[in-house]
mmCIF file of C-alpha atoms in Angstrom:
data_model
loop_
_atom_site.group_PDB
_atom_site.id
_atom_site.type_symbol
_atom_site.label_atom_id
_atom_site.label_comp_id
_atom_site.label_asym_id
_atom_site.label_seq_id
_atom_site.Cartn_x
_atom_site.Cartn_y
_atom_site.Cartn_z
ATOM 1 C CA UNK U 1 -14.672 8.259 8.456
ATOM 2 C CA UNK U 2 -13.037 5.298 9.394
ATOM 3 C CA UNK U 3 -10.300 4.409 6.414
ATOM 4 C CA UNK U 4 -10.409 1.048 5.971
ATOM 5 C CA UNK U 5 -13.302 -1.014 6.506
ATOM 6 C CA UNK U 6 -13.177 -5.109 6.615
ATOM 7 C CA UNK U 7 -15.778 -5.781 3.696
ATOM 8 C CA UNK U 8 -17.818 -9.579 4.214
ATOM 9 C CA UNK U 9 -18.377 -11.386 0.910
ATOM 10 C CA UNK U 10 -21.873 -13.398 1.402
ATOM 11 C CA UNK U 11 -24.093 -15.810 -0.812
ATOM 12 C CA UNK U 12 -27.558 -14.456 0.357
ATOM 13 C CA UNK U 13 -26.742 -13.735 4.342
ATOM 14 C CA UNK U 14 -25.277 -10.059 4.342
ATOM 15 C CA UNK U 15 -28.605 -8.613 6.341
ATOM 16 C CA UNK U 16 -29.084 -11.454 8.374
ATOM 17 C CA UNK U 17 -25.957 -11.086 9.607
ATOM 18 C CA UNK U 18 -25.387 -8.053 10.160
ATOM 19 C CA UNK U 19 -29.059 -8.178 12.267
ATOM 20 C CA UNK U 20 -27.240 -10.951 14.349
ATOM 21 C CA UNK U 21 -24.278 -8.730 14.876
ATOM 22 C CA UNK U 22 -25.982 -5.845 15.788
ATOM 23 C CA UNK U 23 -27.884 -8.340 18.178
ATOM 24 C CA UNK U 24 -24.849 -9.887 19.841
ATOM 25 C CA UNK U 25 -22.485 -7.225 20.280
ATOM 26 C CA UNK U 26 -22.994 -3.987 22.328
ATOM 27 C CA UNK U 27 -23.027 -0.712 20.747
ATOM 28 C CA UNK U 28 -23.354 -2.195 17.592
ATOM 29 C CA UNK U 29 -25.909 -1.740 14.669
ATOM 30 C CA UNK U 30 -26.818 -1.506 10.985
ATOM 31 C CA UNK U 31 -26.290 2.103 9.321
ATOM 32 C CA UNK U 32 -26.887 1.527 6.045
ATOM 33 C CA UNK U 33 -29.199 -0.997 3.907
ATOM 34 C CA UNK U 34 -29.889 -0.982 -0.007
ATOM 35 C CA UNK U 35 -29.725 -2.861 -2.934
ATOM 36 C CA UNK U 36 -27.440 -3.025 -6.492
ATOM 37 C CA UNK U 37 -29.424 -4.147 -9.317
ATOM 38 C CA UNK U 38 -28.549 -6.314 -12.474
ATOM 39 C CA UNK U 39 -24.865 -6.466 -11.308
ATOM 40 C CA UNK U 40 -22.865 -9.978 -12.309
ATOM 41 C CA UNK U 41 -24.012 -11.424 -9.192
ATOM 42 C CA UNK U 42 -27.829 -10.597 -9.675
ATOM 43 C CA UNK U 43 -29.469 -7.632 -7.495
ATOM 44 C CA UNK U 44 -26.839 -7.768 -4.358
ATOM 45 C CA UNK U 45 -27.819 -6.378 -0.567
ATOM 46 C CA UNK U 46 -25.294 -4.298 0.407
ATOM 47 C CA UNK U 47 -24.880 -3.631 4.316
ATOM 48 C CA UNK U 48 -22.953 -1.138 6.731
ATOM 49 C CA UNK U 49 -22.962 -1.667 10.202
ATOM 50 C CA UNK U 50 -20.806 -1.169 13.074
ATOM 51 C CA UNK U 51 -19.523 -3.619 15.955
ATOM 52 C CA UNK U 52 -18.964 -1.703 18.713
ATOM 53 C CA UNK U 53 -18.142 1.458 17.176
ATOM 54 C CA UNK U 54 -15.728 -0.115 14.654
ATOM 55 C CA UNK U 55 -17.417 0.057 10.964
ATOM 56 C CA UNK U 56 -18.164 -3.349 8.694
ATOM 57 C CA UNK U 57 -19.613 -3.851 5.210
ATOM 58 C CA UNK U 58 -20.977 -6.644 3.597
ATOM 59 C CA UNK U 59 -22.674 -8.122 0.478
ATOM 60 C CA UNK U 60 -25.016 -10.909 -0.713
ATOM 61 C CA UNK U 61 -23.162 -11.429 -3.988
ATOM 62 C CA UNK U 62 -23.304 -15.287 -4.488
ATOM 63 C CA UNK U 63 -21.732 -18.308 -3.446
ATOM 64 C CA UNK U 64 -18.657 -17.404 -5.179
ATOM 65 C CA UNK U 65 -16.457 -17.414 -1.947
ATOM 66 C CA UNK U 66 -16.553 -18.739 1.630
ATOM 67 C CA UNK U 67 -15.581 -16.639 4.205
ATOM 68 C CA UNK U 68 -12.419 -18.473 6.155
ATOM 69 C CA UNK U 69 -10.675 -17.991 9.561
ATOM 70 C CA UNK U 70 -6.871 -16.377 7.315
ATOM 71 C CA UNK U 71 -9.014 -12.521 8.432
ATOM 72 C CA UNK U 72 -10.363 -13.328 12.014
ATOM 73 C CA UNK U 73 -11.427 -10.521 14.535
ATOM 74 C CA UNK U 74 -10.860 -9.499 18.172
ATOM 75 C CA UNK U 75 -13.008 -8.717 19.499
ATOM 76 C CA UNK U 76 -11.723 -6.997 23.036
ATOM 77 C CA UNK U 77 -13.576 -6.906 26.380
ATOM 78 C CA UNK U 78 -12.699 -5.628 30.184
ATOM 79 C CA UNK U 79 -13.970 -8.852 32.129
ATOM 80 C CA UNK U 80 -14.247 -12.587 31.482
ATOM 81 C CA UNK U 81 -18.077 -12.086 32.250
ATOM 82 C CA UNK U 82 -18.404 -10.167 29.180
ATOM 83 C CA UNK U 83 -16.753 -12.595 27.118
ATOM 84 C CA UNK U 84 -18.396 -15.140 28.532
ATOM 85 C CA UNK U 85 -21.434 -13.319 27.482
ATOM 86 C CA UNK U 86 -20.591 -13.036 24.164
ATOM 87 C CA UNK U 87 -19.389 -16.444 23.413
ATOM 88 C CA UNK U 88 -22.350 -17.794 24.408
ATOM 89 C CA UNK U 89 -24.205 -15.818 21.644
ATOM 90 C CA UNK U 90 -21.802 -16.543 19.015
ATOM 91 C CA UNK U 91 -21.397 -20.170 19.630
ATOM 92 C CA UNK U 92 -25.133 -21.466 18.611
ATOM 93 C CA UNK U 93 -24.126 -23.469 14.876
ATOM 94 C CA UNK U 94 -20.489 -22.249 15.102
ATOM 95 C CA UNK U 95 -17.364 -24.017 15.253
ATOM 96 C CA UNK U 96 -15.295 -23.542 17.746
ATOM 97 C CA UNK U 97 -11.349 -23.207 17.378
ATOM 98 C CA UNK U 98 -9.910 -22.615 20.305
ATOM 99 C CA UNK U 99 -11.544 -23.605 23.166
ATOM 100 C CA UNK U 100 -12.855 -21.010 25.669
ATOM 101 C CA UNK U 101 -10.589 -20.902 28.836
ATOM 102 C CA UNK U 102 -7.533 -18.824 30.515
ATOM 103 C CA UNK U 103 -4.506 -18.550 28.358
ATOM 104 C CA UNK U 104 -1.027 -17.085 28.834
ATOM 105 C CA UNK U 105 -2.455 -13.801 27.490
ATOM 106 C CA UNK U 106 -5.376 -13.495 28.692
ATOM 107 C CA UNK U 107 -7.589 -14.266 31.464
ATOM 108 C CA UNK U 108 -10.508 -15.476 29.303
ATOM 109 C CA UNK U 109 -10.106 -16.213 25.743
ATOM 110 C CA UNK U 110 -12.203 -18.512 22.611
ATOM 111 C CA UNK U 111 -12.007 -18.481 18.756
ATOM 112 C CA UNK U 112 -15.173 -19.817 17.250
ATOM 113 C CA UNK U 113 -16.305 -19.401 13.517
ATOM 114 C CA UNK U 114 -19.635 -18.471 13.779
ATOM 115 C CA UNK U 115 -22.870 -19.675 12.079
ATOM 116 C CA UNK U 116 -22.463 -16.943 9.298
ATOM 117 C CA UNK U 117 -18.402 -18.520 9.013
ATOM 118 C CA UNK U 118 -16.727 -15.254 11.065
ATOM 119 C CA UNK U 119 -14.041 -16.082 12.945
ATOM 120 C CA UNK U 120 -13.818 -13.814 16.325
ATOM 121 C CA UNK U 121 -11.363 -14.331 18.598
ATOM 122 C CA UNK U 122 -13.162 -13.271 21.942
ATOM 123 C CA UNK U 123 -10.473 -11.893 24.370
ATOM 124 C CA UNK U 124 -10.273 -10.210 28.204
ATOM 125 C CA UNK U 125 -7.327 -7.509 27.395
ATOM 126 C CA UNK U 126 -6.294 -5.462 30.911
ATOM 127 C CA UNK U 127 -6.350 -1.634 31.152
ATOM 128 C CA UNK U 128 -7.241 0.398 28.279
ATOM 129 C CA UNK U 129 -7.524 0.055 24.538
ATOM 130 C CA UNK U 130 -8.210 2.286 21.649
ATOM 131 C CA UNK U 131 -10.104 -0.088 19.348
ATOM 132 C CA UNK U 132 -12.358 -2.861 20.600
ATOM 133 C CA UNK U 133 -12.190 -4.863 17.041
ATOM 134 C CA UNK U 134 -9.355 -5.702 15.555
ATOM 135 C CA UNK U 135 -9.034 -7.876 12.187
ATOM 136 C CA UNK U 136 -6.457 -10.233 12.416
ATOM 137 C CA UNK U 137 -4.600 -11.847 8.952
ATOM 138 C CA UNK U 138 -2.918 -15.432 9.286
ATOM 139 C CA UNK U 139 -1.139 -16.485 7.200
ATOM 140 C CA UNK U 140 -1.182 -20.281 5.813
ATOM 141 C CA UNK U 141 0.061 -22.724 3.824
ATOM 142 C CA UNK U 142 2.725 -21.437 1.121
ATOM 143 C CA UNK U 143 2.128 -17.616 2.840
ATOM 144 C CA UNK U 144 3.293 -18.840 6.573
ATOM 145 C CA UNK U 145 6.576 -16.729 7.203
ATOM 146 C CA UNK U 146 5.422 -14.302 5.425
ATOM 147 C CA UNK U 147 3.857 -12.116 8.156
ATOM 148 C CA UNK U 148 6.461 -10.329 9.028
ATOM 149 C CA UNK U 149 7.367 -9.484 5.493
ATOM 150 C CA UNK U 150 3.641 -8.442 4.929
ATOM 151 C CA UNK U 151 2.990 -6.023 7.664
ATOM 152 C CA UNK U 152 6.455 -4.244 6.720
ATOM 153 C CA UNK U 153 5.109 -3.760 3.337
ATOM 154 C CA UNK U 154 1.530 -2.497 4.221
ATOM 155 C CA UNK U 155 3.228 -0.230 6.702
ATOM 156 C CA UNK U 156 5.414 1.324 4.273
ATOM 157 C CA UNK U 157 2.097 1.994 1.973
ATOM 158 C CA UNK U 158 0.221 3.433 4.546
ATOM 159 C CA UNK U 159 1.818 6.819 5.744
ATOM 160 C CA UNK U 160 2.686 6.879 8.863
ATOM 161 C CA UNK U 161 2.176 2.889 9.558
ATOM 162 C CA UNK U 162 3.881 0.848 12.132
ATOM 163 C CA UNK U 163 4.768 -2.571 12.333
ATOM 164 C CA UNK U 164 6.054 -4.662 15.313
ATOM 165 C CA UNK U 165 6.270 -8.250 16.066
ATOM 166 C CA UNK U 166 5.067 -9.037 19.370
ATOM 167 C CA UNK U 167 5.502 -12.585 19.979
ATOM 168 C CA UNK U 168 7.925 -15.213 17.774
ATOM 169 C CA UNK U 169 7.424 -18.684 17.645
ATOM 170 C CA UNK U 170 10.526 -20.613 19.810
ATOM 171 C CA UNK U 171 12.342 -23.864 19.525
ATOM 172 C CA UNK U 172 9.940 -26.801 20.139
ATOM 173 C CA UNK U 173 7.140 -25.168 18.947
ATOM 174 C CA UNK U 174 6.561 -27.330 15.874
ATOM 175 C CA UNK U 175 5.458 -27.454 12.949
ATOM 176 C CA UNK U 176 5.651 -23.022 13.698
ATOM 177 C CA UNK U 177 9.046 -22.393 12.541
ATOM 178 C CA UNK U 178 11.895 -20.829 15.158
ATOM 179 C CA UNK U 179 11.286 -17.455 14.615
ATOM 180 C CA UNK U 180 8.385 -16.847 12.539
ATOM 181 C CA UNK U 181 5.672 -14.535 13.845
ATOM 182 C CA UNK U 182 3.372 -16.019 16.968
ATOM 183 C CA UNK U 183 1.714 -12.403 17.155
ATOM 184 C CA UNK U 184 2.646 -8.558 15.463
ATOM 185 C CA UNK U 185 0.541 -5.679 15.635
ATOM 186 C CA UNK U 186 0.970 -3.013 12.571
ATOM 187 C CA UNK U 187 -1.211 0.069 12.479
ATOM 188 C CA UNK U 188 -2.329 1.347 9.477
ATOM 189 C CA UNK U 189 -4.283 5.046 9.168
ATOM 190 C CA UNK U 190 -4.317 5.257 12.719
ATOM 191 C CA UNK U 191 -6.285 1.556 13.213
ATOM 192 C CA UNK U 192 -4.723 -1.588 14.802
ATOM 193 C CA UNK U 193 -4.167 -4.900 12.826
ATOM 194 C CA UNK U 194 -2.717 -8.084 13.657
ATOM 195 C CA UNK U 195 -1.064 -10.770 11.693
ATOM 196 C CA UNK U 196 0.321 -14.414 12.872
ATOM 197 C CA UNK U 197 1.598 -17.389 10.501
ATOM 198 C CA UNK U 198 0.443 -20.478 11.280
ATOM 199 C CA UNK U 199 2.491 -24.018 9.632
ATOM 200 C CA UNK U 200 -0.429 -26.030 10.641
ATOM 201 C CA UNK U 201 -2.855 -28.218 8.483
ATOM 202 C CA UNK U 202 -5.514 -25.329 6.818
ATOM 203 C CA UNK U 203 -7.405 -25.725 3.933
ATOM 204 C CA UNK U 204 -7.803 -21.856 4.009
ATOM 205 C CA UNK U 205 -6.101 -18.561 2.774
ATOM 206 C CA UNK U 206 -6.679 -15.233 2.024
ATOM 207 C CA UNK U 207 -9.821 -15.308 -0.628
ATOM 208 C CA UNK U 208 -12.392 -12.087 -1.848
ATOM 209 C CA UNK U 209 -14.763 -13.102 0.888
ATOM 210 C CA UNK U 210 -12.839 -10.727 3.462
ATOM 211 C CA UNK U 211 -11.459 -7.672 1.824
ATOM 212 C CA UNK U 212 -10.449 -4.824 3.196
ATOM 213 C CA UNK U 213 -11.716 -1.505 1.808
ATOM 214 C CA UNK U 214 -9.444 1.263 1.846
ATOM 215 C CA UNK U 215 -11.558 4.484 1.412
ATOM 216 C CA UNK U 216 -9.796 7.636 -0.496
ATOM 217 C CA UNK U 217 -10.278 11.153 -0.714
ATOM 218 C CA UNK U 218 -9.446 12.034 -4.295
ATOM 219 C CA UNK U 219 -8.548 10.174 -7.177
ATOM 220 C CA UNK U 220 -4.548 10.855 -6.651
ATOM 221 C CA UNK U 221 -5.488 8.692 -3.543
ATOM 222 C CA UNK U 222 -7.118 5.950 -5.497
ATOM 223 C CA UNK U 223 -4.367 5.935 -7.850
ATOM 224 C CA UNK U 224 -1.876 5.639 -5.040
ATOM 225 C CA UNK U 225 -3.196 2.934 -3.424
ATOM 226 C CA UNK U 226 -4.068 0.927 -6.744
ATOM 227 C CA UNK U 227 -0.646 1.462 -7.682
ATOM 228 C CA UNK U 228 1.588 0.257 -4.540
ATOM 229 C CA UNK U 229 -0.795 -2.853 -3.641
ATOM 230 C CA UNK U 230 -1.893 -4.133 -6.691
ATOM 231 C CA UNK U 231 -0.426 -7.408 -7.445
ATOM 232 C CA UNK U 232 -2.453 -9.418 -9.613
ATOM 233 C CA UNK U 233 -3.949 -7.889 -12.649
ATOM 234 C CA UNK U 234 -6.757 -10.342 -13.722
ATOM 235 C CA UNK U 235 -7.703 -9.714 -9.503
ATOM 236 C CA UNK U 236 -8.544 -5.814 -11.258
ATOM 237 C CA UNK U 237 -12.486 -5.080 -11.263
ATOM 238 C CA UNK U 238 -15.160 -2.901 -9.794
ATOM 239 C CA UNK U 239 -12.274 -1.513 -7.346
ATOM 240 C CA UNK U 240 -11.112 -4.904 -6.286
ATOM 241 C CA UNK U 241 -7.603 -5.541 -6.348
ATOM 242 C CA UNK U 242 -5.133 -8.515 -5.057
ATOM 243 C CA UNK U 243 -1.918 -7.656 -3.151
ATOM 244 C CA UNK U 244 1.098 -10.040 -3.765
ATOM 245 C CA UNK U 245 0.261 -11.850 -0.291
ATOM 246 C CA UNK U 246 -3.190 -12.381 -1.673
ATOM 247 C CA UNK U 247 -4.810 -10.203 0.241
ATOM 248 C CA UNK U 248 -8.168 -8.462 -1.019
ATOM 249 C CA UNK U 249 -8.617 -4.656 -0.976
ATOM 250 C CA UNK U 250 -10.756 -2.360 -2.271
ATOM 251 C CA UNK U 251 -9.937 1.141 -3.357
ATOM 252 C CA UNK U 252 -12.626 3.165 -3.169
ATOM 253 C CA UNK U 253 -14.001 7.000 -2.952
ATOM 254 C CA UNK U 254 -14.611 8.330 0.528
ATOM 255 C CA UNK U 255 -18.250 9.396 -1.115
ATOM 256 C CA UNK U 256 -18.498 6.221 -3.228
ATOM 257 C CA UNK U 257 -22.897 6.345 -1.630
ATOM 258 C CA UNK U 258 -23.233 9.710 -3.008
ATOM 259 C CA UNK U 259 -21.913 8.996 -6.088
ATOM 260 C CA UNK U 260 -23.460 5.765 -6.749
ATOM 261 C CA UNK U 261 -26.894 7.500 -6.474
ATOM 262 C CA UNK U 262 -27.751 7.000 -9.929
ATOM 263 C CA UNK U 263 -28.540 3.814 -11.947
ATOM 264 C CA UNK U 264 -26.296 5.134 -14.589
ATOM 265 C CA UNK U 265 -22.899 5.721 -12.249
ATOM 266 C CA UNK U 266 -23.963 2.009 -10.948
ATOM 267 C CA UNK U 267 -23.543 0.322 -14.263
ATOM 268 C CA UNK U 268 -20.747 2.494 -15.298
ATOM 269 C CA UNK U 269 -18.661 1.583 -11.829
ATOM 270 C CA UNK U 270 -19.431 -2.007 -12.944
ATOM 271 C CA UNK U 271 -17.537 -1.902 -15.665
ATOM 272 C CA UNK U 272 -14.439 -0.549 -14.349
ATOM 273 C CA UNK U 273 -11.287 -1.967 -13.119
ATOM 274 C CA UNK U 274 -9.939 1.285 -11.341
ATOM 275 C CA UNK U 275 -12.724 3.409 -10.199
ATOM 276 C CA UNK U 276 -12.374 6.792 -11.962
ATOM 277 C CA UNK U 277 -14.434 9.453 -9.674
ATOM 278 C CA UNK U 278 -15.372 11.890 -13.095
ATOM 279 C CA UNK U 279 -16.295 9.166 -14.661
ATOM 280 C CA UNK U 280 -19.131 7.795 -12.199
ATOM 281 C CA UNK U 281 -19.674 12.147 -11.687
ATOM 282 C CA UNK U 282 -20.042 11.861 -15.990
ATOM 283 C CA UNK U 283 -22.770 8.697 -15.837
#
């Protein structure tokens, strides 16, 4: 099971999209499909699905949140055909942010927000690679220069995690301050992240619509988790938390389908902030 799994945060588009995703990308498709009834948010579609191996879920919950470029993806291919390919899929009623072309780092490279409001950055990487998505976090507006400091910290949750900076920003590279991270990679549970700060103009950060869901084997695990990245108390509910970079998680069971099974566990979960495993086994 993969550990941590971007969650997508959608009014009423969760299926559709993942039905477009599964559509655009190769080796991609929906796993799971149900529905939670008389939650907050109404009766909610909740949707698994994989992009090229790597595993997504998503909700219609609401227009609560927008989903934002500050959690983007790569999304990594061999040739510029392929990306080609795919950006011509993605771009129908997107918005592109960075124009396809050749860059420094790559041969053949876009970022476009597509018509569902993901941002993929679309990228030709040389030789080999483990992971063919990677989220990426960018920090904005009072967060920028706070990368570095961020992916230290989720490293040092996550056992075994690494963190390195890649790239730094240099003199004359305005409004980016001298020094402040251009590109890092951090693993976390054995899968590849990257972070960036960006000084520009955004009217974006971190928000609920992407969270990332952390999925645990026991609760000592839950507890763990809840305990080291919890930041923001009145953030606390259904599982959700709020780091102190504002960051969404969710700390969840590894089984949390099996044990939702009943109507009963369902409304009990909604009433939690932590989930308590016995509890939803009690319901």
């Amino acid at each position: 099971m993969q550990k941590i799994v971007p969650h997508l945060w959608f009014d009423k588009e969760a299926v559709a999209a993942a039905e477009f995703y599964a559509a655009t990308f190769p080796d991609s498709k929906i796993t799971l499909k149900t529905e939670i009834k008389d939650t907050p948010s109404g009766d909610c579609d909740i949707v698994a699905f994989e992009i090229m191996g790597y595993q997504f879920m998503s909700i219609s919950a609401g227009p609560y949140f927008s989903i934002n470029p500050s959690i983007s993806f790569h999304a990594k291919f061999k040739t510029p055909q392929e990306v080609e390919a795919i950006w011509s899929k993605l771009t129908p009623g997107g918005t592109v942010m960075m124009e396809l072309g050749e860059y420094p780092f790559s041969k053949k490279y876009g970022w476009i927000q597509d018509k569902f409001g993901v941002s993929w950055q679309v990228i030709c990487t040389e030789g080999e690679y483990e992971e063919r998505v990677t989220p990426v976090l960018m920090f904005t507006k009072g967060l920028c220069s706070k990368a570095e400091e961020a992916i230290n910290f989720y490293a040092s949750v996550f056992p075994g995690g690494t963190a390195q900076v890649l790239a730094r920003y240099e003199k004359g590279e305005e409004p980016d301050a001298e020094g402040s991270v251009k590109y890092a990679q951090f693993v976390l549970a054995g899968q590849e992240f990257g972070a960036m700060d960006s000084a520009r103009m955004h009217d974006f950060s971190f928000s609920e619509a992407v969270s990332l869901m952390v999925n645990c084997k026991d609760q000592e695990e839950i507890d763990y988790f809840w305990g080291t990245l919890s930041a923001v108390p009145e953030s606390e509910q259904c599982g959700w938390i709020k780091d102190k970079f504002g960051v969404s998680w969710q700390i969840v069971p590894e089984k949390m389908g099996e044990l939702m099974s009943s109507k009963a566990a369902e409304q009990a979960m909604l009433k939690m902030k932590k989930i308590v495993i016995q509890e939803l086994k009690d319901a």
